[in-house]
Short mmCIF file of C-alpha atoms in Angstrom, two decimals:
data_model
loop_
_atom_site.label_atom_id
_atom_site.label_comp_id
_atom_site.label_asym_id
_atom_site.label_seq_id
_atom_site.Cartn_x
_atom_site.Cartn_y
_atom_site.Cartn_z
CA MET A 19 -12.07 -17.16 1.65
CA LYS A 20 -13.85 -14.46 -0.31
CA LYS A 21 -17.62 -14.66 -0.54
CA ASP A 22 -19.34 -14.49 -3.92
CA LYS A 23 -20.86 -11.12 -4.70
CA GLY A 24 -24.61 -11.26 -4.21
CA CYS A 25 -26.78 -13.65 -2.29
CA THR A 26 -29.10 -16.51 -3.05
CA VAL A 27 -32.73 -15.94 -2.12
CA ILE A 28 -34.94 -18.94 -1.44
CA ALA A 29 -38.72 -18.67 -1.34
CA GLY A 30 -40.16 -21.49 0.74
CA CYS A 31 -38.67 -22.94 3.90
CA GLY A 32 -40.03 -26.46 3.64
CA ARG A 33 -37.71 -29.47 3.66
CA LEU A 34 -36.11 -28.61 0.31
CA GLY A 35 -35.76 -24.87 0.91
CA ALA A 36 -34.34 -25.38 4.40
CA SER A 37 -31.92 -28.01 3.12
CA ILE A 38 -30.64 -25.79 0.30
CA ALA A 39 -30.33 -22.80 2.64
CA GLY A 40 -28.43 -24.89 5.18
CA LYS A 41 -25.98 -26.23 2.59
CA LEU A 42 -25.31 -22.80 1.11
CA SER A 43 -24.83 -21.36 4.60
CA GLU A 44 -22.36 -24.15 5.45
CA GLU A 45 -20.43 -23.18 2.30
CA ARG A 46 -20.30 -19.64 3.72
CA LYS A 47 -22.54 -18.26 0.96
CA ASP A 48 -24.87 -15.37 1.60
CA VAL A 49 -28.44 -16.67 1.86
CA VAL A 50 -31.87 -15.14 2.46
CA ILE A 51 -34.87 -17.39 3.00
CA LEU A 52 -38.44 -16.18 2.75
CA ASP A 53 -41.54 -17.96 4.04
CA ASN A 54 -44.99 -16.79 5.12
CA ASP A 55 -44.96 -19.04 8.21
CA LYS A 56 -42.33 -18.09 10.80
CA CYS A 57 -42.58 -21.58 12.31
CA SER A 58 -41.14 -23.03 9.10
CA PHE A 59 -37.74 -21.54 9.98
CA ARG A 60 -37.46 -24.27 12.64
CA LYS A 61 -36.51 -26.59 9.76
CA LEU A 62 -33.29 -24.65 9.21
CA PRO A 63 -30.18 -26.24 10.67
CA PHE A 64 -28.88 -24.79 13.93
CA SER A 65 -25.77 -23.60 12.08
CA TYR A 66 -27.75 -21.53 9.54
CA GLY A 67 -26.13 -18.10 9.32
CA GLY A 68 -28.29 -16.36 6.73
CA LEU A 69 -31.27 -14.05 6.97
CA SER A 70 -34.88 -15.15 7.39
CA ILE A 71 -37.80 -13.00 6.25
CA VAL A 72 -41.43 -13.71 7.13
CA GLY A 73 -43.60 -12.93 4.14
CA ASN A 74 -45.32 -14.15 1.03
CA ALA A 75 -43.07 -15.00 -1.92
CA THR A 76 -45.11 -12.70 -4.19
CA ASP A 77 -45.21 -9.70 -1.84
CA MET A 78 -43.35 -6.95 -3.71
CA GLU A 79 -42.21 -5.23 -0.50
CA LYS A 80 -40.75 -8.46 0.92
CA LEU A 81 -39.18 -9.39 -2.43
CA ASN A 82 -37.64 -5.95 -2.71
CA ALA A 83 -36.03 -6.40 0.72
CA ALA A 84 -34.89 -9.95 -0.03
CA LEU A 85 -33.65 -9.41 -3.59
CA ILE A 86 -31.75 -6.17 -3.03
CA ASP A 87 -28.36 -7.90 -3.47
CA ALA A 88 -29.41 -11.20 -5.07
CA LYS A 89 -27.62 -13.09 -7.81
CA ALA A 90 -29.95 -16.11 -7.70
CA PHE A 91 -33.56 -16.85 -6.77
CA ILE A 92 -35.00 -20.27 -5.99
CA ALA A 93 -38.76 -20.70 -5.62
CA VAL A 94 -39.62 -23.93 -3.78
CA THR A 95 -42.92 -23.26 -2.04
CA ASP A 96 -45.60 -25.96 -2.12
CA LEU A 97 -47.61 -24.10 -4.76
CA ASP A 98 -46.74 -24.04 -8.46
CA CYS A 99 -48.61 -20.78 -9.05
CA VAL A 100 -46.70 -19.02 -6.26
CA ASN A 101 -43.38 -20.41 -7.54
CA ILE A 102 -44.14 -19.31 -11.11
CA CYS A 103 -45.29 -15.84 -10.07
CA ALA A 104 -42.40 -15.24 -7.67
CA ALA A 105 -39.85 -16.50 -10.22
CA GLN A 106 -41.34 -14.32 -12.94
CA ILE A 107 -41.15 -11.26 -10.66
CA ALA A 108 -37.53 -12.04 -9.73
CA LYS A 109 -36.60 -12.48 -13.40
CA SER A 110 -38.50 -9.64 -15.05
CA VAL A 111 -38.87 -6.99 -12.33
CA PHE A 112 -35.65 -7.45 -10.35
CA ASN A 113 -33.50 -8.79 -13.24
CA ILE A 114 -32.05 -11.65 -11.18
CA PRO A 115 -29.72 -13.59 -13.52
CA LYS A 116 -30.32 -17.10 -12.16
CA VAL A 117 -33.92 -18.04 -11.40
CA VAL A 118 -35.31 -21.52 -10.82
CA ALA A 119 -38.76 -22.72 -9.80
CA ARG A 120 -39.93 -26.09 -8.55
CA ILE A 121 -42.97 -27.14 -10.56
CA TYR A 122 -45.06 -30.18 -9.62
CA ASP A 123 -47.42 -30.06 -12.61
CA GLU A 124 -45.53 -31.18 -15.74
CA ASP A 125 -48.11 -29.37 -17.91
CA LYS A 126 -46.77 -26.04 -16.58
CA LEU A 127 -43.12 -26.72 -17.39
CA GLN A 128 -43.15 -25.31 -20.91
CA LEU A 129 -44.84 -22.12 -19.70
CA VAL A 130 -42.07 -21.60 -17.17
CA LYS A 131 -39.32 -22.37 -19.68
CA ASP A 132 -40.89 -19.94 -22.18
CA MET A 133 -40.49 -17.22 -19.53
CA GLY A 134 -36.75 -17.89 -19.41
CA ILE A 135 -36.99 -19.47 -15.97
CA ASP A 136 -35.24 -22.73 -15.16
CA ALA A 137 -37.55 -25.36 -13.71
CA ILE A 138 -37.21 -28.56 -11.77
CA CYS A 139 -40.03 -31.06 -11.66
CA PRO A 140 -39.85 -33.75 -8.96
CA SER A 141 -41.84 -36.33 -10.94
CA GLU A 142 -39.72 -35.78 -14.05
CA LEU A 143 -36.50 -36.10 -12.03
CA SER A 144 -37.80 -39.27 -10.34
CA GLU A 145 -38.73 -40.80 -13.70
CA LYS A 146 -35.23 -40.15 -15.06
CA GLU A 147 -33.53 -41.56 -11.98
CA LEU A 148 -35.70 -44.68 -11.99
CA ALA A 149 -35.07 -45.22 -15.70
CA ASN A 150 -31.32 -44.91 -15.08
CA TYR A 151 -31.57 -47.33 -12.16
CA ILE A 152 -33.44 -49.90 -14.22
CA GLU A 153 -30.97 -49.52 -17.09
CA ILE A 154 -27.98 -49.97 -14.76
CA GLU A 155 -29.58 -52.96 -13.02
CA GLY A 156 -30.37 -54.55 -16.40
CA ASP A 157 -26.68 -54.77 -17.40
#
């Protein structure tokens, strides 16, 4: 099985970042995960076969090392400002084609979209799922 050219870089090794990294690694995709707390890498599954880099998601030196062969960048730290900044750097400085940022504050979504960055918002996703659930249950 041939691997896709380029890797996926994930900023933030919390539950979501670790889960995404683990799934991509299981699919034999090239993955690099970046987090400023080395203890956070304990959340990665035992089978994780990608690289782990200790560093801040907005540190240009660390991003340069992580993004050298990247085709996608996912920013899922706990801080919207860090996710926005890191995603903007990945998109505009490193020209990564696929960039997504998790944004908690719905008021910041348009700003991110205006930058050409895809965004996911947990509260917005939850609202949609609950509305679908209620609609399905109402039939």
